[in-house]
Each structure stands twice: as C-alpha cells, then as structure tokens.
Coordinates of C-alpha atoms in Angstrom, one line a residue:
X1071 CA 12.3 -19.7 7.7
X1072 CA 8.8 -20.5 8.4
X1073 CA 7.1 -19.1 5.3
X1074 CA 3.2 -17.3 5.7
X1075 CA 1.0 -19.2 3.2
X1076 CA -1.3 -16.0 2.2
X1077 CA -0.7 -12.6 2.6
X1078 CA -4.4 -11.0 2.7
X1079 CA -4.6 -8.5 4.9
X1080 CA -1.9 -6.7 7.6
X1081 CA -4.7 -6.3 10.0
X1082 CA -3.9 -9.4 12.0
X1083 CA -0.1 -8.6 11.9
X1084 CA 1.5 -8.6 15.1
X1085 CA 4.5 -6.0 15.3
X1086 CA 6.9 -9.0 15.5
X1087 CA 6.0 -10.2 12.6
X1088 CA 5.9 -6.3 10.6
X1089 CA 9.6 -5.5 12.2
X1090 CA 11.2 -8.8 10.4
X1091 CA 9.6 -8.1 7.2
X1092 CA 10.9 -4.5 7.2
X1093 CA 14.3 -5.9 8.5
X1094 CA 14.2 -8.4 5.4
X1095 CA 13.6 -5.7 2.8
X1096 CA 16.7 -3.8 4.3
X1097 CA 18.9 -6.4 3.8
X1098 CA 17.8 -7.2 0.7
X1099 CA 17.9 -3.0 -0.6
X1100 CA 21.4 -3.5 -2.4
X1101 CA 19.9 -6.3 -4.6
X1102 CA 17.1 -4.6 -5.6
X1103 CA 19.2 -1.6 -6.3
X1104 CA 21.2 -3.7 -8.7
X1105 CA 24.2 -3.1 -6.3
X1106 CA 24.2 -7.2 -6.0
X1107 CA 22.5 -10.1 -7.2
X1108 CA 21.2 -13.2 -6.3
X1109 CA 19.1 -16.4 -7.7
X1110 CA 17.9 -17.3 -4.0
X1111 CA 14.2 -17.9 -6.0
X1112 CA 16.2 -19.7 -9.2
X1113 CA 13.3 -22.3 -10.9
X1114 CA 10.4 -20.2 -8.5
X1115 CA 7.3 -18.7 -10.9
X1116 CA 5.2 -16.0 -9.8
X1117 CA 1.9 -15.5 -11.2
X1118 CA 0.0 -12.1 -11.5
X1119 CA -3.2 -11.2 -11.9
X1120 CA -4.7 -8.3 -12.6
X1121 CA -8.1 -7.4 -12.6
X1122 CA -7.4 -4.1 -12.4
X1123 CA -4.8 -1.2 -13.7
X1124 CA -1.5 -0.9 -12.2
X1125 CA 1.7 -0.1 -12.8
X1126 CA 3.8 0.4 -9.5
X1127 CA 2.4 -3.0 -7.5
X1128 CA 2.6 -4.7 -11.2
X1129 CA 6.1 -3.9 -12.3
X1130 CA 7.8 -3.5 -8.4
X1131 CA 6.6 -7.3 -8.1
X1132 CA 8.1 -8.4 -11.1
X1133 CA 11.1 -6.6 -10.5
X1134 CA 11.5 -7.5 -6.9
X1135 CA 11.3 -11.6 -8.4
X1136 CA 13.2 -10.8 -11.5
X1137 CA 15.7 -9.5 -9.4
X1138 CA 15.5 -12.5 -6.9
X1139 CA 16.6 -14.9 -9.9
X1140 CA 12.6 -16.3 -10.2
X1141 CA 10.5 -15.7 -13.4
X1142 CA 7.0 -14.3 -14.0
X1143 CA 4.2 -15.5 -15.4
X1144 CA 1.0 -13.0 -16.6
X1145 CA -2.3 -13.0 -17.3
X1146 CA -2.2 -10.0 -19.1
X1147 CA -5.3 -8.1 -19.9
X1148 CA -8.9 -9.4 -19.0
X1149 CA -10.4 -9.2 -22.3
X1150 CA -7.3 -11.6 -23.5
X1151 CA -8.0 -14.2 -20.8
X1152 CA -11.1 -16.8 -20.0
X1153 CA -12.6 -14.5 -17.9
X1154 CA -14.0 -12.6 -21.5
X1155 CA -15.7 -15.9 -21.8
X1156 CA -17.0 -15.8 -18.3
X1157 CA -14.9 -18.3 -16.2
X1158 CA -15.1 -17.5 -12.1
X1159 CA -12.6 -16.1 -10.7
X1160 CA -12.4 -19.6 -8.1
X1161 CA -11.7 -21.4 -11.3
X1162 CA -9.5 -19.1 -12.3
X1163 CA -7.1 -19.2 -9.4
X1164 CA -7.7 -23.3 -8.9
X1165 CA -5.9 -23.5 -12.6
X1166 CA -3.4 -20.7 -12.1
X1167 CA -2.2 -21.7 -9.1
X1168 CA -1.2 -25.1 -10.4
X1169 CA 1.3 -23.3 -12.7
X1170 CA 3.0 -21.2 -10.0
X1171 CA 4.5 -21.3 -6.7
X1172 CA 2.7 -18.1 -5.6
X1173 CA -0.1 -15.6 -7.3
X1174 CA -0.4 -12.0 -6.8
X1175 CA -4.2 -11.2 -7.0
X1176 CA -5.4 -7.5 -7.8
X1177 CA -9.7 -7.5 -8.1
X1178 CA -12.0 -4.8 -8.1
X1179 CA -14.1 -6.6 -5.7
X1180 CA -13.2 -6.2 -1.5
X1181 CA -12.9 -9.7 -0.2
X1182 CA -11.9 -10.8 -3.5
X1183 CA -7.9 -12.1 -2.2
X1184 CA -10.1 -14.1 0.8
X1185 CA -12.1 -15.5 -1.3
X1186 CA -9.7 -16.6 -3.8
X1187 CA -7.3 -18.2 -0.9
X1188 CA -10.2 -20.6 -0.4
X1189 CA -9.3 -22.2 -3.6
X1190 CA -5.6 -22.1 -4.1
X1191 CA -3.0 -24.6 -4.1
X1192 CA -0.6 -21.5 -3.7
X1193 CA 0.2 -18.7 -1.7
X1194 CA -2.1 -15.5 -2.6
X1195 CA -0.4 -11.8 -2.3
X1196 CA -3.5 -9.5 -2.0
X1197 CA -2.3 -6.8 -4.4
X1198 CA -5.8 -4.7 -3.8
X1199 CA -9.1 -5.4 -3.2
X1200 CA -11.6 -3.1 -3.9
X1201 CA -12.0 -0.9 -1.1
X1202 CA -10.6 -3.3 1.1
X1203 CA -7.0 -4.2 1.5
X1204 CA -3.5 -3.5 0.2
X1205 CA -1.0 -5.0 2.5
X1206 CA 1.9 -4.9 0.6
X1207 CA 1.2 -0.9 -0.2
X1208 CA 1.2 -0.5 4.1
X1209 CA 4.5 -2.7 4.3
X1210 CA 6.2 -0.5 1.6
X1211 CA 4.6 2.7 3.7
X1212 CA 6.2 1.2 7.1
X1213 CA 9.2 0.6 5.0
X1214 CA 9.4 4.1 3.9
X1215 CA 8.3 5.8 7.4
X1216 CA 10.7 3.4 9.1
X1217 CA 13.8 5.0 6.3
X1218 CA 12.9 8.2 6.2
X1219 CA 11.3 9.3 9.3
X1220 CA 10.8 7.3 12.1
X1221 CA 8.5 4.4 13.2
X1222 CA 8.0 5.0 17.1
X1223 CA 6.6 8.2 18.6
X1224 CA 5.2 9.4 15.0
X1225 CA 2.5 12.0 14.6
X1226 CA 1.5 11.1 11.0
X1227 CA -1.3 12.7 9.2
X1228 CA -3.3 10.9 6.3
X1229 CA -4.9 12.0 4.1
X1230 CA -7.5 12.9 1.0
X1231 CA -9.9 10.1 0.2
X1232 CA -10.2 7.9 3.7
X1233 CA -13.3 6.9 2.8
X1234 CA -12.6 4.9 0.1
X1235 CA -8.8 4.8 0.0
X1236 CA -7.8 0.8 0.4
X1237 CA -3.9 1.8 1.3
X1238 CA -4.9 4.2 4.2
X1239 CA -7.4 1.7 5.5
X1240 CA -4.6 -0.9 6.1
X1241 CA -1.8 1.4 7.0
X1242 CA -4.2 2.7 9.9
X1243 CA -3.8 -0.7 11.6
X1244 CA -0.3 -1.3 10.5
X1245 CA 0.3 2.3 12.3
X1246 CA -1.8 0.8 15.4
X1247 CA 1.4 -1.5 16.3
X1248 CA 3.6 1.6 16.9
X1249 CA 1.4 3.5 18.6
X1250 CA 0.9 6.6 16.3
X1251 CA -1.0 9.5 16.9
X1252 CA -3.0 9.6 13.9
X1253 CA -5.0 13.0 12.1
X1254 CA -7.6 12.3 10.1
X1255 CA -8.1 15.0 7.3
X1256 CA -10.1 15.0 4.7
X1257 CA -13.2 16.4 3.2
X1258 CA -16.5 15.7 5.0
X1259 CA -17.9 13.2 2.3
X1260 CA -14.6 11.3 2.5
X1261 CA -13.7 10.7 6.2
X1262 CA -12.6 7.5 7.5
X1263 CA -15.1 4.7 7.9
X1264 CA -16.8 4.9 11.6
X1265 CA -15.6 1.3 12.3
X1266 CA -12.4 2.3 11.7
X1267 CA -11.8 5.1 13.9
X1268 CA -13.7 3.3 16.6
X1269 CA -11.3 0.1 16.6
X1270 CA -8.5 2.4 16.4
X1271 CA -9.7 4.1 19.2
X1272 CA -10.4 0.9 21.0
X1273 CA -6.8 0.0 20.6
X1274 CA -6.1 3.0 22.9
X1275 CA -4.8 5.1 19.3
X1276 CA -4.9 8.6 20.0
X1277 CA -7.1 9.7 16.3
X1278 CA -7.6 13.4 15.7
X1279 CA -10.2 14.2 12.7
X1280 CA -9.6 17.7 10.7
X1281 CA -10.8 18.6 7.3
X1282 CA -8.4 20.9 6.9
X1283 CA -4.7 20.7 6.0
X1284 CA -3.7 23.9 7.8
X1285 CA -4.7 22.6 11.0
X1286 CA -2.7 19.8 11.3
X1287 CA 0.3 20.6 9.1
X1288 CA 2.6 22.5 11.3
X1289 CA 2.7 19.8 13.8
X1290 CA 2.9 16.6 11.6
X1291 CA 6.2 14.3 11.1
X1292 CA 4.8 12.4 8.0
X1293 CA 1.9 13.4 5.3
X1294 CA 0.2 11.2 3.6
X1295 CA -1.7 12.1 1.1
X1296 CA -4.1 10.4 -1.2
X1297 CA -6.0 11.3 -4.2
X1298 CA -9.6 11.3 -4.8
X1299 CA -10.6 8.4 -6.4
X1300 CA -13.0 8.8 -8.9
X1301 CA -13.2 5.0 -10.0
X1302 CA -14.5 4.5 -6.1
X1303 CA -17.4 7.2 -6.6
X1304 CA -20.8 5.0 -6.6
X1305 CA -22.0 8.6 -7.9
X1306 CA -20.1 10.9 -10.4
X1307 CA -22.1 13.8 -8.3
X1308 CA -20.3 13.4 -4.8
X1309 CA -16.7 13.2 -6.7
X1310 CA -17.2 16.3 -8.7
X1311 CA -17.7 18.3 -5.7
X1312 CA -14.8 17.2 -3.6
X1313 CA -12.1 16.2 -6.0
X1314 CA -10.1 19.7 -5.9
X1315 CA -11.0 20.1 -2.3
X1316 CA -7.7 19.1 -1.1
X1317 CA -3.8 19.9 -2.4
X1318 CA -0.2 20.5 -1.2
X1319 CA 1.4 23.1 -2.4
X1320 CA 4.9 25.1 -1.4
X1321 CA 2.9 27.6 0.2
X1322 CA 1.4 25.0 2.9
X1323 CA 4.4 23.7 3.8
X1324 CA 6.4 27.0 4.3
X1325 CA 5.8 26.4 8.4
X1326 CA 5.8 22.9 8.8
X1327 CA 8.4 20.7 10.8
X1328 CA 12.4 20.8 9.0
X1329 CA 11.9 16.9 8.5
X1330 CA 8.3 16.3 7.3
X1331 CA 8.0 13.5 4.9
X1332 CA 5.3 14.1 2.1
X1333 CA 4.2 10.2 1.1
X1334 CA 1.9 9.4 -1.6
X1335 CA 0.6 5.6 -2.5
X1336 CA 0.6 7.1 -6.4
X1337 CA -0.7 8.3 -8.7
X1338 CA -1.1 11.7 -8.6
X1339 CA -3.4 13.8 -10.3
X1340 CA -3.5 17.7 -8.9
X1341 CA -3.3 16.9 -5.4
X1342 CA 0.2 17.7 -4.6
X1343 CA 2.3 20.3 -7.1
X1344 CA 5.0 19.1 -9.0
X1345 CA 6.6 22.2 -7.5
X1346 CA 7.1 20.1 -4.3
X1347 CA 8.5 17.7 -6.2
X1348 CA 11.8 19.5 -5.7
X1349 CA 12.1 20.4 -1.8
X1350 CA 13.8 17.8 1.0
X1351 CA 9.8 16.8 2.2
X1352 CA 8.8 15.1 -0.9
X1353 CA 9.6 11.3 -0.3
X1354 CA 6.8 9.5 -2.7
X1355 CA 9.4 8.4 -5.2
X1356 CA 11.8 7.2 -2.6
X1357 CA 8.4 5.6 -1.4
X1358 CA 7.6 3.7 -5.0
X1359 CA 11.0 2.4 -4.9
X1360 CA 10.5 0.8 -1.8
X1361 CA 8.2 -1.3 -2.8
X1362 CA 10.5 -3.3 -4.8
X1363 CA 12.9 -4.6 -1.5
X1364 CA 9.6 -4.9 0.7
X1365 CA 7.9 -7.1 -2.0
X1366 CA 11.4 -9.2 -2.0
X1367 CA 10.6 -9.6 1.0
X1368 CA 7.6 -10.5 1.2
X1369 CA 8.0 -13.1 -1.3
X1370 CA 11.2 -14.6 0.4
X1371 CA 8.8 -15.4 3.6
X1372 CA 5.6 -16.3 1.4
X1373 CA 8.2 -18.9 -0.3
X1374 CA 10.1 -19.8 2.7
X1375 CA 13.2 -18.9 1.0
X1376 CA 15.9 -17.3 3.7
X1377 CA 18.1 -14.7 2.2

C-alpha cells in the first residue's frame, strides 16, 4: 500500500482516493466491533495531542489503534506539558514526532496541522484546527452517509453553525466528489463562508441557502445538524442571540422522507431532542461509532500497513 504521509485536509481528495478509504473502514468494521482482532500495527506508537477538548476524535483514535494491536502515547493536558512553560508548538512536534510513528494534532489555531507538518519527522492526522479543517470527522460522515443512506444522487441538508463549523466546512468538499445537492440552513449570522459556496458553485454543485428548517426538511435524504458553537463566538453578543435559533424536534420531522438520516458531529446541547433519540432517523450514535473503523483506516494508509 502506498501510505499518505499527512492527512491535513480532505479538500484535495480525489473520489478515488475517498472510496478506498471508506472501503478500508468496511473491511475493517468487525475488528473494531470486537467481532475479530488483529495486531497488523503490533510495535506502531501513535501520539496525540490535544490542544483542545475532546472525547469522540480522542478516545475513537485510540480505540481504532488499540484495536489494531499498536499503543498510544499522550500528551495529556496542556498545563501538564512544556507548552505551560512556553515551548512552540514547532518544537513540540519536532520532539514528539521522534517518539512515534504518527501524531494526531488537535489546535485551536486554523492552519495549525499545516504548519506543524513542516516540522515532523512523522505523519500528522489533522484532528481539528480551529475553524479550519477536520478530515477525519468528513471521512467518518462519508462513512456514515455511505452506511446509512446513500453516497450518489444525495440531497443532504447541513446545518446550524456553517459559519464557523470546521466538520461542515470539509464535508462540503468531500460532498463535492459525489455531486450532492447541497441546502444551506442556518441562521443569517451563521451562514456558510462566501468562498465556500462560490467554489462549490464553481465545481458545478447545485447549493440552495434557507434559514429555515421547514423549508428544506420534507425534501432532504440526510440532516446534518450542528450546534452553535459558543467557543467560536469572537463576541459573546452575536452567540446569545442565535444559539436557540435552530432545533429538531419530533414535530419537524412528522413529514419528512421514510429514510431521512439525522447526523450530528457531537455534542449536543439543545439542538436536537433527546426525544428523537428514539425514532429510525436518528443515526448520530451509529455516526460516533464510525469513527472508530474510518480512523483504522486511516491509520493503516498513513502507516502503509495493508489489512
């Protein structure tokens, strides 16, 4: 297997290259169920760093290489590290790097996975940058579209916070390889980035912006909603007024298509109700699951390990 040395950004991803990741992660689905095992990545370390809270990329990865036979290595929190002392974060990766065979890299700062590839001696996994990127999020989306819905053909609406929302800003151009029609819907504060919608639109996607749920909901295969993100708010002010603009409830869904698919990167706060926890639609803990095969995956080709 030729292995990809970085994983920054799906942007550049040609379908090819989206389809074998996604075939990968099926394949490797009874192993991360604990239906089989392996030790394919026996004597491999993976590093992670985390600049920022998680739990779901955090734990999926190290389940997906705990699974895989390979061991983890941590940084743990910030305060506990050098950076409390003030080391850069190029130093930091030039030292971590040396101890592992690949790093996972989540930093509040967009461009921050780039920047840090400049000076590793290892394969970086972009777990989130800022506002930027999440590529491994849009796989585990494709993966879960692909599973529970369908890929081709899809009318998919996204939606919530698109302005600042990292996972619906690279699953827009993941989408773009399969030739989605896309709905835009969120609250006027929060839409999509302009240069977003206009590459989409320049790669001949067929984009429809609402700001209202109702107007797109009866006709959508896949939702995907997002919550608003008050860590993202520059000002305090602007989140206030549209953080309860938005929510899915049973009532909203009473006339939509028999096989929509409700995703959600998580977490939640009020934006869907637990109540549609319990109907056929909801697929968002199916969805978190996935992230464990597709980040197998993902680190089988980063390593060049075939499975």
């Amino acid at each position: 297997m030729q292995p990809l040395h970085h994983i920054i950004s799906t942007r550049e991803y040609s379908r090819e290259m989206l389809d074998e990741i996604l075939e990968m992660a099926e394949k490797l689905e009874p192993i991360a169920r604990g239906e089989q095992t392996t030790k394919i990545m026996d004597g491999k370390l993976l590093a992670l760093l985390f600049f920022e809270p998680s739990t779901r990329t955090r734990m999926s990865f190290e389940t997906a290489m705990l699974r895989l036979g390979g061991q983890i290595i941590n940084m743990g929190s910030v305060e506990a590290s050098s950076i409390a002392k003030g080391e850069s974060l190029a130093d930091t990766i030039r030292v971590v790097s040396r101890y592992a065979d690949a790093v996972v890299l989540r930093h509040p700062r967009e461009g921050a996975a780039l920047m840090a590839s400049e000076f590793s001696s290892s394969p970086i996994i972009n777990g989130g940058d800022g506002a930027g990127h999440h590529p491994t999020q849009t796989l585990l989306d494709l993966y879960t579209i692909k599973r529970e819905s369908k890929l081709d053909n899809l009318n998919i609406a996204l939606a919530g916070d698109l302005k600042y929302g990292r996972t619906v800003h690279s699953l827009c151009y993941a989408l773009s390889r399969y030739g989605a029609k896309i709905n835009l819907v969120s609250p006027r504060e929060l839409e999509l980035p302009k240069r977003i919608v206009d590459d989409l639109k320049a790669r001949d996607i067929k984009v429809h912006i609402a700001h209202s749920m109702e107007d797109v909901i009866d006709e959508v295969d896949v939702l995907y909603m997002t919550r608003i993100q008050k860590e993202r708010f520059p000002d305090p002010a602007e989140f206030n007024r549209v953080s309860n603009s938005m929510r899915i409830t049973e009532e909203l869904i009473e006339n939509c298509k028999p096989n929509l698919k409700i995703m959600h990167p998580l977490p939640r706060v009020n934006e869907i109700s637990p109540a549609v926890d319990k109907t056929e639609h909801a697929a968002y803990f199916k969805q978190a699951f996935y992230g464990v095969p597709v980040r197998m995956a993902i680190l089988c080709k980063v390593l060049g390990v075939d499975i």
